[in-house]
XYZ file of C-alpha atoms in Angstrom:
736
model
C 0.000 0.000 0.000
C 1.008 3.584 -0.456
C 2.686 4.902 2.733
C 0.823 8.134 2.314
C -2.402 6.354 3.235
C -1.172 5.639 6.746
C -2.419 8.961 8.129
C -5.860 8.391 6.736
C -5.984 4.847 8.258
C -5.133 6.128 11.761
C -7.684 8.902 11.356
C -10.270 6.248 10.635
C -9.666 4.559 14.000
C -12.230 6.838 15.620
C -14.854 5.110 13.478
C -13.399 1.621 14.100
C -13.391 1.790 17.934
C -17.208 2.115 18.277
C -17.708 -0.762 15.878
C -15.202 -2.922 17.767
C -16.959 -2.081 21.077
C -20.319 -3.019 19.590
C -18.949 -6.322 18.294
C -17.345 -7.136 21.663
C -20.619 -6.357 23.425
C -22.531 -8.585 21.011
C -20.155 -11.481 21.668
C -20.481 -11.008 25.445
C -24.289 -10.995 25.239
C -24.228 -14.095 23.024
C -22.152 -15.819 25.712
C -24.720 -14.997 28.338
C -27.435 -16.459 26.154
C -25.218 -19.515 25.566
C -24.874 -18.830 21.872
C -21.132 -18.690 22.284
C -18.519 -19.184 24.940
C -18.665 -16.739 27.781
C -16.055 -14.098 26.974
C -15.666 -11.038 29.133
C -16.386 -7.849 27.256
C -13.000 -6.413 28.186
C -11.149 -9.455 26.825
C -13.013 -9.485 23.534
C -12.769 -5.708 23.167
C -9.033 -5.874 23.810
C -8.489 -8.600 21.243
C -10.484 -6.768 18.575
C -8.786 -3.433 19.292
C -5.394 -5.114 19.143
C -6.325 -6.654 15.780
C -7.446 -3.274 14.412
C -4.338 -1.509 15.747
C -2.028 -4.168 14.302
C -3.751 -4.077 10.931
C -3.582 -0.298 10.800
C 0.025 -0.168 11.959
C 1.127 -2.644 9.311
C -1.108 -1.262 6.555
C 1.812 0.703 5.040
C 3.592 -2.533 4.111
C 3.173 -2.789 0.338
C 3.754 -5.448 -2.297
C 7.379 -4.465 -2.725
C 8.185 -4.593 1.006
C 10.868 -6.986 2.280
C 9.754 -10.561 2.978
C 10.002 -10.251 6.789
C 7.598 -7.301 6.757
C 5.077 -9.252 4.735
C 5.424 -12.170 7.153
C 4.928 -9.801 10.117
C 1.717 -8.374 8.740
C 0.311 -11.765 7.678
C 1.150 -13.251 11.062
C -0.389 -10.371 13.028
C -3.586 -10.211 10.994
C -4.165 -13.987 10.894
C -3.128 -14.343 14.541
C -5.620 -11.779 15.886
C -8.354 -13.283 13.699
C -7.570 -16.737 15.088
C -7.750 -15.499 18.697
C -11.067 -13.713 18.060
C -12.651 -16.747 16.343
C -11.528 -19.329 18.917
C -12.540 -17.109 21.898
C -16.157 -17.399 20.710
C -15.991 -21.194 20.986
C -16.912 -21.626 17.368
C -13.331 -21.456 15.966
C -13.391 -24.083 13.158
C -16.842 -23.013 12.021
C -15.788 -19.352 11.738
C -12.667 -20.198 9.737
C -14.391 -19.009 6.559
C -13.708 -15.522 7.890
C -10.092 -16.135 7.003
C -11.017 -15.786 3.297
C -11.970 -12.143 3.688
C -8.691 -11.421 5.438
C -6.721 -13.477 2.898
C -8.348 -11.614 0.004
C -7.373 -8.298 1.572
C -3.797 -9.476 2.125
C -3.476 -10.695 -1.478
C -4.841 -7.410 -2.724
C -2.309 -5.461 -0.676
C 0.741 -7.667 -1.178
C 0.050 -9.501 -4.393
C 0.669 -13.132 -5.224
C 4.025 -13.067 -3.430
C 2.040 -13.240 -0.159
C 0.440 -16.595 -1.124
C 2.976 -18.877 0.529
C 3.391 -16.742 3.679
C -0.417 -16.739 4.056
C -0.624 -20.514 3.636
C 2.203 -21.010 6.131
C 0.752 -18.697 8.798
C -2.769 -19.975 8.172
C -1.547 -23.483 8.990
C 0.282 -22.217 12.078
C -2.741 -20.237 13.321
C -5.135 -23.183 12.798
C -2.732 -25.438 14.671
C -2.472 -22.900 17.525
C -6.270 -22.578 17.693
C -6.794 -26.344 17.801
C -3.958 -26.668 20.280
C -5.643 -24.108 22.512
C -8.834 -26.180 22.446
C -6.946 -29.364 23.198
C -5.140 -27.728 26.153
C -8.407 -26.240 27.404
C -6.966 -22.760 26.934
C -9.551 -21.872 24.312
C -13.250 -22.511 24.951
C -15.345 -24.565 22.546
C -19.060 -24.910 21.924
C -18.497 -28.188 20.079
C -17.381 -31.631 21.143
C -13.665 -31.741 20.967
C -13.373 -34.620 18.454
C -15.663 -32.632 16.166
C -13.490 -29.548 16.643
C -10.402 -31.456 15.586
C -12.085 -32.932 12.533
C -13.632 -29.640 11.428
C -10.365 -27.820 12.115
C -8.405 -30.202 9.885
C -10.986 -30.050 7.095
C -11.363 -26.286 7.152
C -7.590 -25.836 7.185
C -7.199 -28.024 4.100
C -10.055 -26.201 2.356
C -8.642 -22.824 3.293
C -5.200 -23.756 1.999
C -6.713 -24.837 -1.329
C -8.730 -21.638 -1.522
C -5.689 -19.518 -0.749
C -3.747 -21.362 -3.455
C -6.474 -20.668 -5.981
C -6.760 -17.028 -4.926
C -2.979 -16.668 -5.157
C -2.882 -18.192 -8.645
C -5.677 -15.849 -9.729
C -3.778 -12.912 -8.272
C -0.613 -14.044 -10.117
C -2.487 -14.165 -13.426
C -3.905 -10.743 -12.818
C -0.464 -9.394 -11.976
C 0.987 -10.949 -15.156
C -1.783 -9.383 -17.218
C -1.216 -6.034 -15.553
C 2.529 -6.328 -16.107
C 1.988 -7.171 -19.771
C -0.366 -4.235 -20.095
C 2.123 -1.913 -18.410
C 4.897 -3.239 -20.686
C 2.745 -2.702 -23.742
C 1.892 0.803 -22.598
C 5.559 1.545 -21.928
C 6.553 0.256 -25.363
C 3.773 2.237 -26.984
C 4.801 5.387 -25.162
C 8.448 4.746 -26.033
C 7.550 4.321 -29.686
C 5.533 7.525 -29.645
C 8.313 9.344 -27.795
C 10.974 8.339 -30.332
C 8.883 8.271 -33.501
C 9.306 11.072 -35.993
C 5.622 10.697 -36.917
C 3.070 12.713 -35.005
C 0.081 10.982 -33.433
C -2.742 13.223 -32.238
C -6.263 12.711 -30.958
C -8.709 15.444 -31.924
C -12.013 15.791 -30.115
C -15.262 16.515 -31.941
C -14.972 20.203 -31.039
C -11.559 20.373 -32.747
C -9.531 20.526 -29.542
C -6.429 18.326 -29.497
C -6.810 16.011 -26.481
C -3.513 14.216 -27.029
C -0.428 14.787 -29.134
C 2.750 12.685 -29.109
C 6.111 14.177 -28.094
C 7.218 14.249 -31.738
C 5.139 17.389 -32.197
C 8.020 19.325 -30.675
C 10.387 18.095 -33.398
C 7.829 18.374 -36.173
C 6.183 21.719 -35.403
C 8.155 23.166 -32.487
C 5.253 22.949 -29.961
C 5.330 21.389 -26.495
C 3.240 18.188 -26.234
C 1.189 19.594 -23.336
C 0.240 22.778 -25.157
C -3.547 23.149 -25.403
C -4.695 24.084 -28.900
C -7.124 23.187 -31.666
C -6.104 21.262 -34.732
C -6.553 24.380 -36.899
C -3.800 26.056 -34.856
C -1.384 23.571 -36.448
C -2.642 24.030 -40.036
C -1.049 26.549 -42.381
C -3.527 29.357 -43.133
C -3.512 28.514 -46.850
C -4.946 25.057 -46.042
C -7.472 26.047 -43.356
C -10.472 25.683 -45.657
C -9.349 22.275 -46.909
C -8.641 21.028 -43.370
C -12.015 22.208 -42.102
C -13.860 20.422 -44.913
C -11.945 17.192 -44.347
C -12.593 17.247 -40.595
C -16.296 17.906 -41.065
C -16.471 15.053 -43.577
C -14.797 12.458 -41.370
C -16.963 13.355 -38.353
C -20.056 12.224 -40.242
C -18.890 8.587 -40.566
C -17.666 6.683 -37.483
C -14.749 4.401 -38.299
C -14.015 6.200 -41.572
C -10.428 6.940 -42.626
C -9.168 9.667 -44.938
C -5.649 10.257 -46.214
C -3.967 13.100 -47.999
C -1.358 15.824 -47.880
C -1.573 19.131 -46.080
C 0.684 21.994 -45.049
C 1.180 22.367 -41.296
C 2.400 25.523 -39.612
C 5.673 25.354 -37.670
C 6.112 27.473 -34.571
C 8.698 29.535 -36.470
C 6.098 30.398 -39.121
C 7.374 28.116 -41.883
C 5.194 25.604 -43.701
C 5.836 21.845 -43.545
C 4.294 19.559 -46.131
C 2.890 16.504 -44.366
C 1.271 13.225 -45.309
C -1.624 12.341 -42.983
C -4.072 9.566 -42.195
C -7.085 10.325 -39.972
C -9.553 7.779 -38.523
C -12.830 8.583 -36.767
C -12.742 6.828 -33.349
C -15.177 9.195 -31.661
C -17.311 6.263 -30.447
C -14.368 4.185 -29.198
C -14.099 4.298 -25.393
C -10.797 5.623 -24.168
C -10.156 7.448 -27.447
C -13.253 9.519 -28.142
C -11.732 11.461 -30.984
C -10.264 11.462 -34.467
C -6.845 9.795 -34.448
C -4.447 11.488 -36.867
C -1.084 10.092 -37.934
C 1.103 12.755 -39.516
C 4.467 12.390 -41.288
C 6.674 15.243 -42.469
C 7.454 14.761 -46.193
C 8.914 18.205 -46.883
C 12.465 16.947 -47.534
C 11.251 13.869 -49.407
C 9.086 15.970 -51.713
C 11.986 18.362 -52.287
C 14.195 15.390 -53.225
C 11.511 14.023 -55.548
C 11.153 17.423 -57.204
C 14.929 17.612 -57.604
C 15.013 14.144 -59.175
C 12.220 15.132 -61.549
C 14.135 18.274 -62.401
C 17.234 16.223 -63.155
C 15.235 13.701 -65.171
C 13.764 16.396 -67.401
C 16.559 18.972 -67.455
C 19.890 19.049 -69.234
C 22.574 19.033 -66.529
C 24.952 21.276 -68.494
C 22.699 24.078 -69.738
C 19.688 23.764 -67.431
C 17.409 23.611 -70.476
C 14.647 21.019 -70.868
C 16.051 17.767 -72.215
C 14.686 15.575 -74.994
C 12.120 13.850 -72.751
C 10.603 17.109 -71.485
C 10.690 18.714 -74.932
C 8.889 15.765 -76.510
C 6.291 15.845 -73.728
C 5.626 19.563 -74.277
C 5.564 19.097 -78.045
C 3.066 16.274 -77.686
C 0.835 18.438 -75.470
C 1.106 21.358 -77.900
C 0.144 19.121 -80.842
C -2.885 17.841 -78.891
C -3.915 21.433 -78.167
C -3.387 22.288 -81.831
C -6.056 19.781 -82.861
C -8.679 21.706 -80.863
C -7.298 25.204 -81.336
C -5.598 25.460 -84.746
C -3.020 28.174 -85.201
C 0.584 28.782 -86.258
C 3.029 26.532 -84.411
C 6.595 25.687 -85.359
C 9.609 23.671 -84.240
C 13.192 24.727 -84.929
C 15.991 22.143 -84.955
C 19.425 23.714 -84.469
C 22.833 22.105 -84.887
C 26.138 23.932 -84.411
C 28.505 23.958 -87.375
C 32.040 22.624 -86.871
C 31.451 22.164 -83.136
C 33.526 18.977 -83.195
C 36.533 21.023 -84.341
C 36.141 23.344 -81.349
C 35.655 20.435 -78.959
C 38.625 18.469 -80.258
C 41.037 21.380 -80.597
C 40.226 23.465 -77.517
C 39.021 20.722 -75.172
C 35.690 19.548 -73.795
C 35.600 22.185 -71.058
C 35.667 24.946 -73.668
C 33.098 23.036 -75.715
C 30.807 22.736 -72.696
C 31.094 26.448 -71.922
C 30.348 27.237 -75.551
C 27.175 25.122 -75.397
C 26.017 27.010 -72.302
C 26.606 30.353 -74.049
C 24.734 29.183 -77.143
C 21.811 28.129 -74.936
C 21.654 31.577 -73.346
C 21.718 33.301 -76.739
C 18.917 31.127 -78.081
C 16.830 32.013 -75.027
C 17.366 35.699 -75.805
C 15.848 35.189 -79.254
C 12.526 33.669 -78.144
C 9.542 34.664 -76.033
C 9.128 33.704 -72.374
C 6.494 31.082 -73.177
C 8.546 29.302 -75.857
C 10.463 26.131 -75.039
C 14.196 25.926 -75.733
C 15.663 22.442 -75.221
C 18.975 20.666 -75.665
C 18.533 17.243 -77.226
C 22.153 16.247 -76.702
C 25.589 17.056 -78.075
C 25.361 20.298 -80.036
C 21.686 19.879 -80.991
C 19.031 22.281 -79.718
C 15.314 22.599 -80.414
C 12.822 25.446 -80.032
C 9.044 25.054 -79.732
C 7.212 28.184 -80.920
C 3.563 27.893 -79.922
C 0.865 30.516 -80.274
C 2.601 32.546 -82.979
C 0.782 35.433 -84.628
C 2.017 34.505 -88.090
C 3.917 31.550 -89.614
C 6.662 33.933 -90.691
C 7.511 34.500 -87.011
C 9.398 31.195 -87.047
C 11.641 32.456 -89.844
C 12.291 35.701 -87.957
C 13.284 33.746 -84.828
C 15.584 31.510 -86.889
C 17.173 34.603 -88.472
C 17.855 36.078 -85.029
C 19.393 32.837 -83.753
C 21.629 32.470 -86.829
C 22.760 36.080 -86.463
C 23.445 35.709 -82.735
C 25.495 32.564 -83.278
C 27.683 34.286 -85.841
C 28.929 36.683 -83.177
C 32.134 35.621 -81.387
C 31.892 33.746 -78.077
C 34.480 34.674 -75.454
C 35.504 31.564 -73.500
C 38.300 31.887 -70.929
C 39.447 35.119 -72.545
C 39.591 33.571 -76.017
C 37.289 34.307 -78.926
C 35.610 31.172 -80.245
C 33.571 31.143 -83.431
C 30.797 28.817 -84.483
C 27.631 29.074 -86.513
C 24.279 27.364 -86.500
C 22.246 25.542 -89.125
C 18.516 25.470 -88.413
C 15.671 23.377 -89.754
C 12.150 24.817 -89.532
C 8.953 22.789 -89.629
C 5.425 24.169 -89.429
C 3.265 21.876 -87.313
C -0.112 20.648 -88.491
C -2.998 19.065 -86.550
C -2.777 15.288 -86.347
C 1.016 15.085 -86.570
C 3.010 12.942 -84.150
C 5.793 14.541 -82.124
C 8.406 12.137 -83.518
C 7.409 13.016 -87.084
C 7.685 16.740 -86.390
C 11.146 16.373 -84.903
C 12.302 14.142 -87.762
C 11.076 16.646 -90.345
C 12.844 19.509 -88.566
C 16.003 17.412 -88.515
C 15.752 16.823 -92.273
C 15.364 20.549 -92.875
C 18.400 21.235 -90.705
C 20.541 18.895 -92.819
C 19.344 20.695 -95.929
C 20.537 23.955 -94.357
C 23.951 22.357 -93.726
C 24.135 21.017 -97.279
C 23.250 24.491 -98.573
C 26.305 26.082 -96.986
C 25.666 26.123 -93.213
C 24.976 29.144 -90.978
C 21.475 29.425 -92.397
C 18.006 27.947 -92.054
C 15.812 25.832 -94.265
C 12.086 25.102 -94.068
C 10.781 21.568 -94.374
C 8.667 20.480 -97.319
C 7.291 17.080 -98.279
C 10.027 16.468 -100.861
C 12.604 16.316 -98.063
C 10.814 13.376 -96.507
C 10.701 11.616 -99.856
C 14.445 12.182 -100.309
C 15.108 10.884 -96.797
C 13.104 7.731 -97.487
C 14.927 7.264 -100.763
C 18.276 7.724 -99.024
C 17.316 5.154 -96.399
C 16.327 2.694 -99.088
C 19.600 3.371 -100.905
C 21.535 2.719 -97.712
C 19.701 -0.580 -97.182
C 20.306 -1.648 -100.777
C 24.000 -0.719 -100.580
C 24.437 -2.638 -97.364
C 22.857 -5.655 -99.042
C 25.021 -5.208 -102.152
C 28.208 -5.184 -100.048
C 27.308 -8.304 -98.086
C 26.105 -10.209 -101.159
C 28.939 -9.167 -103.487
C 26.743 -7.258 -105.963
C 29.356 -4.531 -106.530
C 32.014 -4.485 -109.216
C 35.248 -2.650 -110.021
C 36.157 -0.698 -113.125
C 39.770 0.148 -113.870
C 41.252 3.230 -115.539
C 44.849 3.127 -116.820
C 47.698 5.546 -116.052
C 49.890 5.919 -119.122
C 53.516 6.848 -119.786
C 53.250 8.686 -123.102
C 56.836 8.368 -124.305
C 56.600 4.557 -124.282
C 52.813 4.251 -124.455
C 52.952 1.846 -121.501
C 50.277 1.354 -118.836
C 52.163 1.960 -115.605
C 49.225 1.809 -113.229
C 45.523 1.215 -112.774
C 43.033 3.012 -110.560
C 40.309 0.751 -109.147
C 36.914 2.504 -109.135
C 33.878 0.902 -107.489
C 30.663 0.613 -109.460
C 27.189 -0.439 -108.293
C 25.098 -2.125 -110.953
C 21.356 -1.913 -110.350
C 19.273 -3.510 -113.057
C 20.606 -2.451 -116.440
C 22.395 0.708 -115.259
C 25.185 1.758 -112.885
C 24.487 3.932 -109.830
C 26.756 6.966 -109.923
C 29.469 6.936 -107.216
C 28.479 10.531 -106.401
C 25.155 9.133 -105.191
C 26.312 6.370 -102.878
C 29.910 7.177 -101.824
C 28.958 10.278 -99.711
C 26.128 8.279 -98.148
C 28.516 5.422 -97.386
C 30.883 7.929 -95.756
C 28.108 9.362 -93.594
C 26.691 6.012 -92.469
C 30.016 4.247 -91.949
C 29.374 1.746 -94.751
C 32.539 3.088 -96.379
C 34.559 0.872 -94.025
C 33.211 -2.515 -95.220
C 32.917 -1.097 -98.755
C 36.554 0.023 -98.701
C 37.650 -3.383 -97.434
C 35.821 -5.078 -100.325
C 37.336 -2.707 -102.924
C 40.830 -3.209 -101.548
C 40.568 -6.985 -101.509
C 38.969 -7.222 -104.978
C 41.530 -4.848 -106.539
C 44.458 -6.789 -105.021
C 42.953 -10.112 -106.078
C 42.457 -8.909 -109.659
C 45.889 -7.279 -109.732
C 47.533 -10.519 -108.620
C 45.620 -12.445 -111.301
C 46.845 -10.053 -114.024
C 50.333 -10.093 -112.608
C 50.344 -13.887 -112.761
C 49.303 -13.682 -116.439
C 52.131 -11.242 -117.155
C 49.686 -8.433 -117.949
C 50.813 -6.265 -115.032
C 54.546 -5.649 -114.906
C 56.660 -5.512 -111.730
C 56.800 -1.706 -111.931
C 53.075 -1.252 -112.506
C 50.864 -0.260 -109.598
C 47.268 -0.737 -108.447
C 45.726 2.449 -107.014
C 42.894 2.190 -104.465
C 41.101 5.180 -102.921
C 40.696 5.312 -99.148
C 38.583 7.823 -97.217
C 39.109 9.813 -94.048
C 36.644 7.496 -92.304
C 38.843 4.511 -93.194
C 41.996 6.322 -92.083
C 40.366 6.874 -88.686
C 39.996 3.111 -88.177
C 42.666 1.906 -85.736
C 42.984 -1.426 -87.572
C 43.521 -0.007 -91.093
C 47.187 -1.020 -91.326
C 46.365 -4.520 -90.071
C 43.513 -4.751 -92.602
C 45.801 -3.791 -95.494
C 48.422 -6.321 -94.384
C 45.740 -9.003 -94.066
C 44.380 -8.319 -97.575
C 47.878 -8.434 -99.090
C 48.501 -11.723 -97.329
C 45.207 -13.224 -98.532
C 45.626 -12.167 -102.176
C 49.409 -12.468 -102.502
C 49.611 -9.098 -104.258
C 53.076 -7.469 -103.791
C 52.985 -4.685 -101.237
C 55.208 -2.347 -103.310
C 52.712 -2.436 -106.190
C 49.793 -1.205 -104.030
C 49.189 2.568 -103.864
C 46.551 4.078 -101.566
C 45.138 7.436 -102.687
C 43.998 10.041 -100.147
C 42.368 13.298 -101.236
C 44.152 16.489 -100.373
C 41.142 17.766 -98.415
C 41.118 14.653 -96.186
C 44.851 14.981 -95.624
C 44.699 18.604 -94.559
C 41.563 18.263 -92.436
C 43.011 15.590 -90.142
C 46.736 15.827 -90.937
C 48.058 15.377 -87.402
C 45.563 12.613 -86.587
C 46.307 10.487 -89.661
C 50.045 11.139 -89.977
C 50.920 8.230 -87.684
C 48.700 5.837 -89.671
C 50.240 6.954 -92.979
C 53.750 6.420 -91.692
C 52.873 2.901 -90.540
C 51.507 2.189 -94.005
C 54.751 3.506 -95.501
C 56.764 1.223 -93.218
C 54.604 -1.658 -94.404
C 55.782 -0.861 -97.935
C 52.523 0.507 -99.334
C 52.758 3.460 -101.713
C 50.805 6.631 -100.887
C 49.415 9.265 -103.267
C 47.752 12.643 -102.703
C 44.660 12.800 -104.907
C 43.041 16.000 -106.268
C 46.129 18.020 -105.364
C 45.475 21.736 -105.774
C 41.754 21.533 -104.991
C 42.367 22.299 -101.315
C 44.548 24.658 -99.358
C 47.604 22.611 -98.523
C 50.933 24.160 -97.802
C 53.926 22.964 -99.772
C 55.630 22.557 -96.418
C 53.292 19.635 -95.678
C 54.575 17.764 -98.738
C 57.964 17.345 -97.105
C 56.408 15.793 -93.974
C 53.811 13.730 -95.832
C 55.071 10.200 -96.634
C 53.546 10.190 -100.132
C 55.544 9.509 -103.301
C 52.896 10.488 -105.850
C 50.849 13.640 -106.578
C 47.718 13.538 -108.698
C 46.894 16.997 -110.054
C 43.326 18.224 -109.724
C 41.353 18.498 -112.958
C 40.984 22.281 -112.581
C 44.681 22.643 -113.409
C 44.271 20.386 -116.412
C 41.563 22.629 -117.841
C 43.691 25.727 -117.246
C 46.700 24.293 -119.041
C 44.543 23.260 -122.008
C 43.085 26.763 -122.117
C 46.604 28.147 -122.323
C 46.161 30.173 -119.165
C 49.706 31.118 -118.296
C 49.022 31.321 -114.546
C 47.705 27.764 -114.391
C 50.518 26.495 -116.582
C 53.085 28.189 -114.363
C 51.501 26.721 -111.233
C 51.544 23.208 -112.699
C 55.155 23.577 -113.780
C 56.087 24.794 -110.276
C 54.248 21.923 -108.612
C 55.903 19.384 -110.925
C 59.385 20.776 -110.280
C 58.800 20.844 -106.528
C 57.454 17.285 -106.577
C 60.443 16.050 -108.539
C 62.755 17.804 -106.110
C 61.028 15.864 -103.304
C 61.424 12.668 -105.345
C 57.692 12.487 -106.002
C 55.968 11.360 -109.184
C 53.231 13.557 -110.734
C 50.134 12.132 -112.408
C 47.791 14.341 -114.415
C 44.271 12.963 -114.210
C 41.208 13.995 -116.168
C 43.024 14.245 -119.504
C 40.300 14.210 -122.123
C 41.780 15.809 -125.261
C 45.016 15.741 -127.247
C 45.381 19.471 -126.609
C 45.294 18.910 -122.839
C 47.811 16.093 -123.176
C 50.235 18.227 -125.202
C 50.148 21.053 -122.680
C 50.659 18.714 -119.734
C 53.527 16.838 -121.368
C 55.289 20.170 -121.703
C 54.991 20.751 -117.921
C 56.924 17.561 -117.198
C 54.160 15.367 -115.717
C 55.174 11.698 -115.425
C 51.938 9.807 -116.036
C 48.554 10.661 -117.520
C 45.051 9.398 -116.842
C 41.715 10.214 -118.400
C 39.152 9.540 -121.099
C 41.667 10.531 -123.773
C 43.266 7.147 -123.131
C 40.385 5.078 -121.790
C 37.271 5.354 -119.752
C 37.096 3.152 -116.624
C 36.571 -0.406 -117.862
C 35.269 -3.579 -116.255
C 37.884 -6.250 -115.573
C 37.347 -8.276 -118.756
C 37.672 -5.216 -120.994
C 40.694 -3.933 -119.087
C 42.350 -7.329 -119.542
C 42.097 -6.879 -123.284
C 43.598 -3.392 -122.986
C 46.515 -4.740 -120.955
C 47.410 -7.214 -123.736
C 50.808 -6.372 -125.304
C 49.320 -5.904 -128.785
C 46.920 -3.167 -127.635
C 47.994 0.425 -128.353
C 46.666 3.467 -126.477
C 45.928 6.693 -128.315
């Protein structure tokens, strides 16, 4: 028991004494009437007072008291009861009174008092029966009956006490489990970041977990209504939700709402509220609240990253296509001018490769900012990737507005960009497409891309507008690419050969292998499929096939004695092939497969390819030279090469561009002087000069006078298929 109750128990003695006196008087009167043993009033009153005093004095001994204190109280209470019962003479019959006392003791001390009670109950019964046997205690019953009843009642009492103790133990275990559950629940609430609150029907918060201090900065014991915790912007929504849930007991609603922190800031929270108004012990709406402010910020940041270009901050392809799709849907219901611009920087790869990726990245950022300056606030500027940008112009006043925007962008991109204190120049080619209702976003972007490539093909730094013919050309080009790929893999190509002649002996000193593509009864012009093969990368397998076929045919003619040991086979290779890291190994492999002598193979590279990537390809060319392969510069004079490069270039042959040939034939002294100078310089560098494109006797006469070594052109022979060239190589055949 609580020690603080001791004062109240002693104060209650003034009410106990009269009752004890009345009981003692009743026992004395019963003795006179022979209803009980004759007990003097004073004796009975003294025993009962002593019992009350002992019980009150020991009432402060609680369940957690030391064992000896529990024994003291049990012994005193049971002892005084035993004395009182046996003084009446009816001791064994009154033993049932022990149960009331035992119940009180178990209530005060718990199940731990069970065994002390059983022990002292046995002792007290034995003392009572012993008193009867020794004639110390009176009895109203025959003594043998007293002994029998005493034994039986003692056994029954012990069984009852055992059952009461077990029941008390179960109750204590249940209470302990309940207390443990409550402690765990309170611990969870105390350490949980989620807020749990109980809101009464009048809106007053009757309970809120300690996490409210961390979540909103309020003390858990602060009295307030639930609206005090809601941000003012969400008051109306919160009021409607609360009124709705009150109408349906047991209902649950979930959602998001902004709560108001004590510092005045808003916190976005996810909540679940359940109506438990009719549940006893709750009597309110239970709300579980979780702060999702940081999580939502992270989600928004991830969305921003997913739909934004990390370098420029512009919308990326995914976001642009989404906006374009929405705009096209809107266009179906509200027709009006709408356009997409597709922009690609010219020669950006040169800037990136020469000045570094950091400069290239900074240039892209500057281009993005300039494009944004050329459009309205509502227009979408996006970076698709690399140096490609797109602009969505929606809600234009006139279709010509798209052209005006493209003009501004082209003009802005022509201005110098200052990156790290250095002026960098680039230009932009733009494709324009006017959108129509019913179009798909992918089709619009593809059409704008086609128009952009037309702008590049037309000279760059300009714009072009899409028309239906562009799509037809693109489809035709795709079909051509597919057919060429099939022709390469199935061996449907063929080579024609054009001779290189030494005029003083009329000997064929070399052959140039030229690829031809027969389709039906005609040949596809190389000008139609070679550029496409370069662009798509098909030039690599195509070049491998040409090289192997030319070497195989050359070896066959050499074996027949039609190709002398000093004659050469010329094969053209492109810049794309030169960029392949395995080119030298491929050439060596082809020579090994065909058996064609390495010194009779000459690879021709155009002057423009040489000068564009001179430093990148120089190492490859030198490895080819070490392999023993001859190298020739084709179309010399068509580009802008410096004569100083000739000394470093490992070529041993120059092929003059046809423009010089025409000038010499026209007796233009400047062209003739240039050719003579080139020939003398080449001879000084131990290089051979071939004049190609010779078509007339007049051209031949002028070129012979300049000192050229070999001549090639229609004046001698057009390119011929292998069987016709074999006839031309026969010793009896004379060339004009």
